[in-house]
């Protein structure tokens, strides 16, 4: 998969993608990330890419010209099928959107700075607007990196042990179960016996039940939305067990 990222701080992208699993994915050719400087497409002497908004208002806006030219310069290496603007006005990112983007052969990510972009960029160029949460950052670079890292985990070969993706929080819309490593006892707290038992069927059931418990306690909304279509009869039986195990006060707080 190829991802082209347009930004006025391309070095921010290049510095961050070189490390960890993402760095390995690039090294192994499983993913190709190219960061481009929007200023290279500015026409004026000062290479400026922003101007004041018509009608007044605070701050500056990124202009259409350099952004359109930067995107069009990617033809024909990128199909330009999906052009994603990172913006707090966008649709809030979730795992289903990540999976959808990961199925594309290429993507263009557009990082805004200042107070945002001229609306004609959204109207005529952008196919998807994505927000990483209900808070405002100073630019789209960190959100673009969040999206790239989340996408990379969905690409075949990036995560060596696919089971670790399957037990990721949100893989099937559920939060992940608790996990433990050595030592067996730490400051009086002992790892649950079942995960040390070697009984793989029992461990699998325990992990599923604890993932359901964590989700029910922390994000019950997920059980009604993204997780719903992945739940089977055994899951519903386990949820009933979990509710029967809960103290009375906690049960009242459940939907
Ligand atoms: N740019 C600024 N804030 C953002 C957010 N929350 N998500 C995506 N892009 C942004």
mmCIF file of C-alpha atoms and ligand atoms in Angstrom:
data_model
loop_
_atom_site.group_PDB
_atom_site.id
_atom_site.type_symbol
_atom_site.label_atom_id
_atom_site.label_comp_id
_atom_site.label_asym_id
_atom_site.label_seq_id
_atom_site.Cartn_x
_atom_site.Cartn_y
_atom_site.Cartn_z
ATOM 1 C CA UNK A 1 0.000 0.000 0.000
ATOM 2 C CA UNK A 2 1.167 3.527 -0.791
ATOM 3 C CA UNK A 3 0.310 6.544 1.391
ATOM 4 C CA UNK A 4 1.152 10.101 0.276
ATOM 5 C CA UNK A 5 1.003 12.724 3.022
ATOM 6 C CA UNK A 6 0.821 16.433 2.203
ATOM 7 C CA UNK A 7 1.919 18.828 4.921
ATOM 8 C CA UNK A 8 3.900 21.999 5.521
ATOM 9 C CA UNK A 9 5.921 19.983 8.084
ATOM 10 C CA UNK A 10 6.830 16.835 6.120
ATOM 11 C CA UNK A 11 9.844 16.240 8.377
ATOM 12 C CA UNK A 12 7.426 15.631 11.259
ATOM 13 C CA UNK A 13 6.006 12.690 9.299
ATOM 14 C CA UNK A 14 9.357 11.358 8.076
ATOM 15 C CA UNK A 15 10.839 11.407 11.590
ATOM 16 C CA UNK A 16 7.928 9.519 13.105
ATOM 17 C CA UNK A 17 7.328 6.746 10.571
ATOM 18 C CA UNK A 18 10.848 5.347 10.789
ATOM 19 C CA UNK A 19 10.523 3.623 14.167
ATOM 20 C CA UNK A 20 8.913 0.519 15.635
ATOM 21 C CA UNK A 21 6.631 -1.795 13.689
ATOM 22 C CA UNK A 22 5.813 0.986 11.245
ATOM 23 C CA UNK A 23 9.530 1.500 10.490
ATOM 24 C CA UNK A 24 9.883 -2.266 9.916
ATOM 25 C CA UNK A 25 6.850 -2.304 7.609
ATOM 26 C CA UNK A 26 8.450 0.453 5.504
ATOM 27 C CA UNK A 27 11.813 -1.315 5.500
ATOM 28 C CA UNK A 28 10.187 -4.555 4.357
ATOM 29 C CA UNK A 29 8.219 -2.825 1.590
ATOM 30 C CA UNK A 30 4.827 -3.737 3.115
ATOM 31 C CA UNK A 31 3.912 -0.069 3.165
ATOM 32 C CA UNK A 32 5.255 2.919 1.301
ATOM 33 C CA UNK A 33 4.870 6.366 2.932
ATOM 34 C CA UNK A 34 5.849 9.546 1.082
ATOM 35 C CA UNK A 35 5.707 12.939 2.821
ATOM 36 C CA UNK A 36 5.463 15.973 0.509
ATOM 37 C CA UNK A 37 5.909 19.650 1.361
ATOM 38 C CA UNK A 38 2.870 21.710 0.303
ATOM 39 C CA UNK A 39 5.156 24.766 0.200
ATOM 40 C CA UNK A 40 6.905 23.252 -2.838
ATOM 41 C CA UNK A 41 3.674 24.101 -4.691
ATOM 42 C CA UNK A 42 3.422 27.716 -3.502
ATOM 43 C CA UNK A 43 3.915 30.210 -6.297
ATOM 44 C CA UNK A 44 4.831 33.474 -4.500
ATOM 45 C CA UNK A 45 8.301 34.690 -3.547
ATOM 46 C CA UNK A 46 7.609 33.969 0.116
ATOM 47 C CA UNK A 47 6.310 30.452 -0.559
ATOM 48 C CA UNK A 48 3.230 31.298 1.451
ATOM 49 C CA UNK A 49 0.333 28.828 1.407
ATOM 50 C CA UNK A 50 -2.168 30.713 3.597
ATOM 51 C CA UNK A 51 -4.217 33.914 3.531
ATOM 52 C CA UNK A 52 -6.820 35.766 5.616
ATOM 53 C CA UNK A 53 -10.439 34.536 5.456
ATOM 54 C CA UNK A 54 -13.041 36.436 3.397
ATOM 55 C CA UNK A 55 -15.564 38.038 5.731
ATOM 56 C CA UNK A 56 -13.009 38.380 8.492
ATOM 57 C CA UNK A 57 -12.420 36.121 11.446
ATOM 58 C CA UNK A 58 -9.473 34.878 13.427
ATOM 59 C CA UNK A 59 -6.360 33.382 11.891
ATOM 60 C CA UNK A 60 -5.383 32.290 8.426
ATOM 61 C CA UNK A 61 -6.661 29.643 6.033
ATOM 62 C CA UNK A 62 -4.727 27.331 3.733
ATOM 63 C CA UNK A 63 -5.331 28.314 0.107
ATOM 64 C CA UNK A 64 -6.679 26.053 -2.652
ATOM 65 C CA UNK A 65 -3.897 26.477 -5.234
ATOM 66 C CA UNK A 66 -0.920 24.801 -3.538
ATOM 67 C CA UNK A 67 -3.106 21.981 -2.178
ATOM 68 C CA UNK A 68 -4.747 21.177 -5.548
ATOM 69 C CA UNK A 69 -1.358 21.327 -7.285
ATOM 70 C CA UNK A 70 0.264 19.108 -4.639
ATOM 71 C CA UNK A 71 -2.490 16.479 -4.935
ATOM 72 C CA UNK A 72 -2.469 16.577 -8.749
ATOM 73 C CA UNK A 73 1.322 16.166 -8.795
ATOM 74 C CA UNK A 74 0.791 12.663 -7.395
ATOM 75 C CA UNK A 75 -0.840 11.458 -10.589
ATOM 76 C CA UNK A 76 -0.167 8.784 -11.925
ATOM 77 C CA UNK A 77 1.703 7.103 -9.033
ATOM 78 C CA UNK A 78 -1.331 7.379 -6.764
ATOM 79 C CA UNK A 79 -4.853 6.595 -8.055
ATOM 80 C CA UNK A 80 -6.252 9.599 -6.080
ATOM 81 C CA UNK A 81 -9.353 7.505 -5.302
ATOM 82 C CA UNK A 82 -9.364 8.498 -1.612
ATOM 83 C CA UNK A 83 -8.146 11.927 -0.527
ATOM 84 C CA UNK A 84 -8.462 12.252 3.220
ATOM 85 C CA UNK A 85 -8.469 15.565 5.071
ATOM 86 C CA UNK A 86 -7.587 15.314 8.757
ATOM 87 C CA UNK A 87 -9.868 17.750 10.529
ATOM 88 C CA UNK A 88 -11.732 18.108 13.831
ATOM 89 C CA UNK A 89 -14.882 18.524 11.663
ATOM 90 C CA UNK A 90 -14.433 15.035 10.195
ATOM 91 C CA UNK A 91 -16.068 11.694 10.960
ATOM 92 C CA UNK A 92 -14.591 10.266 14.130
ATOM 93 C CA UNK A 93 -12.050 7.534 13.367
ATOM 94 C CA UNK A 94 -12.845 3.979 14.446
ATOM 95 C CA UNK A 95 -11.509 0.524 13.653
ATOM 96 C CA UNK A 96 -14.072 -0.086 10.876
ATOM 97 C CA UNK A 97 -12.858 3.060 9.072
ATOM 98 C CA UNK A 98 -9.242 1.971 9.565
ATOM 99 C CA UNK A 99 -10.040 -1.414 7.999
ATOM 100 C CA UNK A 100 -11.795 0.281 5.084
ATOM 101 C CA UNK A 101 -8.806 2.556 4.381
ATOM 102 C CA UNK A 102 -6.394 -0.386 4.745
ATOM 103 C CA UNK A 103 -8.167 -2.138 1.841
ATOM 104 C CA UNK A 104 -7.209 0.667 -0.588
ATOM 105 C CA UNK A 105 -4.126 0.339 -2.797
ATOM 106 C CA UNK A 106 -3.203 3.953 -1.999
ATOM 107 C CA UNK A 107 -4.324 6.992 -0.032
ATOM 108 C CA UNK A 108 -3.595 10.713 0.065
ATOM 109 C CA UNK A 109 -3.630 12.302 3.533
ATOM 110 C CA UNK A 110 -3.939 16.048 3.694
ATOM 111 C CA UNK A 111 -2.743 17.817 6.854
ATOM 112 C CA UNK A 112 -4.145 21.284 7.492
ATOM 113 C CA UNK A 113 -2.514 23.938 9.697
ATOM 114 C CA UNK A 114 -3.656 27.421 10.722
ATOM 115 C CA UNK A 115 -7.453 27.681 11.081
ATOM 116 C CA UNK A 116 -8.093 25.040 8.412
ATOM 117 C CA UNK A 117 -8.486 24.960 4.631
ATOM 118 C CA UNK A 118 -10.541 26.893 2.064
ATOM 119 C CA UNK A 119 -13.901 25.109 1.861
ATOM 120 C CA UNK A 120 -13.424 24.444 -1.874
ATOM 121 C CA UNK A 121 -10.706 21.936 -0.956
ATOM 122 C CA UNK A 122 -13.307 19.925 0.980
ATOM 123 C CA UNK A 123 -15.934 20.362 -1.737
ATOM 124 C CA UNK A 124 -13.938 19.563 -4.831
ATOM 125 C CA UNK A 125 -10.955 17.467 -3.789
ATOM 126 C CA UNK A 126 -11.448 15.651 -0.523
ATOM 127 C CA UNK A 127 -13.358 12.335 -0.422
ATOM 128 C CA UNK A 128 -13.172 11.720 3.349
ATOM 129 C CA UNK A 129 -12.798 14.013 6.359
ATOM 130 C CA UNK A 130 -11.471 12.260 9.439
ATOM 131 C CA UNK A 131 -11.174 13.418 13.030
ATOM 132 C CA UNK A 132 -9.240 11.472 15.658
ATOM 133 C CA UNK A 133 -11.390 12.789 18.499
ATOM 134 C CA UNK A 134 -13.364 15.684 19.875
ATOM 135 C CA UNK A 135 -10.474 17.999 20.669
ATOM 136 C CA UNK A 136 -8.486 20.454 18.589
ATOM 137 C CA UNK A 137 -4.836 20.034 17.646
ATOM 138 C CA UNK A 138 -2.674 22.610 15.867
ATOM 139 C CA UNK A 139 -2.457 20.568 12.691
ATOM 140 C CA UNK A 140 -3.307 17.320 10.949
ATOM 141 C CA UNK A 141 0.170 15.777 11.137
ATOM 142 C CA UNK A 142 -0.322 13.864 14.395
ATOM 143 C CA UNK A 143 -3.803 12.673 13.302
ATOM 144 C CA UNK A 144 -2.299 11.522 9.962
ATOM 145 C CA UNK A 145 0.340 9.545 11.854
ATOM 146 C CA UNK A 146 -2.347 7.994 14.044
ATOM 147 C CA UNK A 147 -4.205 6.902 10.913
ATOM 148 C CA UNK A 148 -1.061 5.538 9.206
ATOM 149 C CA UNK A 149 -0.081 3.509 12.258
ATOM 150 C CA UNK A 150 -3.590 2.094 12.696
ATOM 151 C CA UNK A 151 -3.751 1.188 8.973
ATOM 152 C CA UNK A 152 -0.315 -0.441 9.044
ATOM 153 C CA UNK A 153 -1.463 -2.906 11.723
ATOM 154 C CA UNK A 154 -4.183 -4.155 9.366
ATOM 155 C CA UNK A 155 -1.791 -4.902 6.468
ATOM 156 C CA UNK A 156 -0.817 -8.538 5.916
ATOM 157 C CA UNK A 157 2.664 -9.267 7.262
ATOM 158 C CA UNK A 158 3.051 -6.157 9.441
ATOM 159 C CA UNK A 159 2.128 -7.886 12.699
ATOM 160 C CA UNK A 160 4.029 -11.170 12.835
ATOM 161 C CA UNK A 161 1.597 -12.789 15.252
ATOM 162 C CA UNK A 162 -1.907 -12.294 13.827
ATOM 163 C CA UNK A 163 -3.396 -13.500 17.119
ATOM 164 C CA UNK A 164 -2.180 -10.276 18.707
ATOM 165 C CA UNK A 165 -4.303 -8.281 16.235
ATOM 166 C CA UNK A 166 -7.278 -10.528 16.994
ATOM 167 C CA UNK A 167 -6.962 -9.813 20.710
ATOM 168 C CA UNK A 168 -6.358 -6.072 20.180
ATOM 169 C CA UNK A 169 -8.898 -3.786 21.751
ATOM 170 C CA UNK A 170 -11.499 -3.010 19.072
ATOM 171 C CA UNK A 171 -10.573 -5.915 16.782
ATOM 172 C CA UNK A 172 -14.178 -7.164 16.878
ATOM 173 C CA UNK A 173 -15.508 -4.001 18.431
ATOM 174 C CA UNK A 174 -14.666 -5.313 21.908
ATOM 175 C CA UNK A 175 -12.082 -3.967 24.340
ATOM 176 C CA UNK A 176 -9.196 -6.353 25.056
ATOM 177 C CA UNK A 177 -9.045 -8.706 28.062
ATOM 178 C CA UNK A 178 -6.563 -8.151 30.929
ATOM 179 C CA UNK A 179 -3.105 -9.605 30.221
ATOM 180 C CA UNK A 180 -0.255 -10.680 32.498
ATOM 181 C CA UNK A 181 3.434 -11.556 32.260
ATOM 182 C CA UNK A 182 6.100 -12.736 34.752
ATOM 183 C CA UNK A 183 6.455 -12.657 37.722
ATOM 184 C CA UNK A 184 3.561 -14.866 38.791
ATOM 185 C CA UNK A 185 3.127 -12.890 42.014
ATOM 186 C CA UNK A 186 3.945 -9.189 42.314
ATOM 187 C CA UNK A 187 3.408 -7.295 45.573
ATOM 188 C CA UNK A 188 0.815 -9.796 46.688
ATOM 189 C CA UNK A 189 -1.125 -9.863 43.403
ATOM 190 C CA UNK A 190 -1.117 -13.232 41.652
ATOM 191 C CA UNK A 191 -1.850 -13.873 37.980
ATOM 192 C CA UNK A 192 -5.261 -15.639 37.627
ATOM 193 C CA UNK A 193 -4.779 -19.389 37.829
ATOM 194 C CA UNK A 194 -6.631 -20.127 34.619
ATOM 195 C CA UNK A 195 -4.147 -18.302 32.371
ATOM 196 C CA UNK A 196 -1.332 -20.362 33.933
ATOM 197 C CA UNK A 197 -3.252 -23.644 33.565
ATOM 198 C CA UNK A 198 -2.142 -24.611 30.050
ATOM 199 C CA UNK A 199 -5.778 -25.504 29.228
ATOM 200 C CA UNK A 200 -6.081 -23.659 25.930
ATOM 201 C CA UNK A 201 -9.838 -24.038 25.493
ATOM 202 C CA UNK A 202 -10.457 -22.735 29.016
ATOM 203 C CA UNK A 203 -7.997 -19.866 28.478
ATOM 204 C CA UNK A 204 -9.685 -18.880 25.202
ATOM 205 C CA UNK A 205 -13.087 -18.830 26.911
ATOM 206 C CA UNK A 206 -11.696 -16.839 29.874
ATOM 207 C CA UNK A 207 -10.128 -14.242 27.554
ATOM 208 C CA UNK A 208 -13.370 -13.817 25.612
ATOM 209 C CA UNK A 209 -15.397 -13.504 28.798
ATOM 210 C CA UNK A 210 -12.972 -10.945 30.280
ATOM 211 C CA UNK A 211 -13.016 -8.951 27.011
ATOM 212 C CA UNK A 212 -16.813 -8.914 27.268
ATOM 213 C CA UNK A 213 -16.616 -7.915 30.959
ATOM 214 C CA UNK A 214 -14.167 -5.061 30.266
ATOM 215 C CA UNK A 215 -16.377 -3.811 27.438
ATOM 216 C CA UNK A 216 -19.568 -4.073 29.500
ATOM 217 C CA UNK A 217 -18.012 -2.113 32.370
ATOM 218 C CA UNK A 218 -16.099 0.540 30.418
ATOM 219 C CA UNK A 219 -17.820 0.946 27.037
ATOM 220 C CA UNK A 220 -21.280 -0.679 27.122
ATOM 221 C CA UNK A 221 -22.169 1.377 24.014
ATOM 222 C CA UNK A 222 -19.839 -0.851 21.943
ATOM 223 C CA UNK A 223 -21.944 -3.937 22.717
ATOM 224 C CA UNK A 224 -24.921 -2.232 21.065
ATOM 225 C CA UNK A 225 -22.976 -0.889 18.085
ATOM 226 C CA UNK A 226 -19.675 -2.109 16.594
ATOM 227 C CA UNK A 227 -19.387 -5.357 18.579
ATOM 228 C CA UNK A 228 -22.992 -6.422 18.094
ATOM 229 C CA UNK A 229 -22.598 -8.291 14.806
ATOM 230 C CA UNK A 230 -19.620 -10.266 16.175
ATOM 231 C CA UNK A 231 -21.483 -11.569 19.244
ATOM 232 C CA UNK A 232 -22.717 -15.182 19.215
ATOM 233 C CA UNK A 233 -24.945 -17.186 21.587
ATOM 234 C CA UNK A 234 -22.037 -18.151 23.794
ATOM 235 C CA UNK A 235 -21.109 -14.470 24.151
ATOM 236 C CA UNK A 236 -24.658 -13.624 25.242
ATOM 237 C CA UNK A 237 -24.503 -16.485 27.774
ATOM 238 C CA UNK A 238 -21.213 -15.122 29.089
ATOM 239 C CA UNK A 239 -22.667 -11.603 29.334
ATOM 240 C CA UNK A 240 -25.542 -13.013 31.380
ATOM 241 C CA UNK A 241 -23.008 -14.793 33.633
ATOM 242 C CA UNK A 242 -21.047 -11.542 34.036
ATOM 243 C CA UNK A 243 -24.174 -9.634 35.012
ATOM 244 C CA UNK A 244 -25.124 -12.302 37.551
ATOM 245 C CA UNK A 245 -21.610 -12.009 39.045
ATOM 246 C CA UNK A 246 -21.846 -8.230 39.423
ATOM 247 C CA UNK A 247 -22.614 -6.563 42.753
ATOM 248 C CA UNK A 248 -26.190 -5.158 42.847
ATOM 249 C CA UNK A 249 -25.096 -1.471 42.642
ATOM 250 C CA UNK A 250 -23.075 -2.011 39.453
ATOM 251 C CA UNK A 251 -25.870 -3.948 37.756
ATOM 252 C CA UNK A 252 -28.198 -0.960 38.108
ATOM 253 C CA UNK A 253 -25.797 1.147 36.067
ATOM 254 C CA UNK A 254 -25.942 -1.194 33.070
ATOM 255 C CA UNK A 255 -28.149 -0.319 30.083
HETATM 256 N N1 LIG B 1 -6.708 18.704 13.205
HETATM 257 C C1 LIG B 1 -6.844 19.405 14.342
HETATM 258 N N2 LIG B 1 -7.510 18.708 15.269
HETATM 259 C C2 LIG B 1 -7.805 17.502 14.714
HETATM 260 C C3 LIG B 1 -8.492 16.340 15.160
HETATM 261 N N3 LIG B 1 -9.016 16.258 16.382
HETATM 262 N N4 LIG B 1 -8.597 15.302 14.316
HETATM 263 C C4 LIG B 1 -8.101 15.379 13.070
HETATM 264 N N5 LIG B 1 -7.441 16.447 12.586
HETATM 265 C C5 LIG B 1 -7.294 17.508 13.396
#
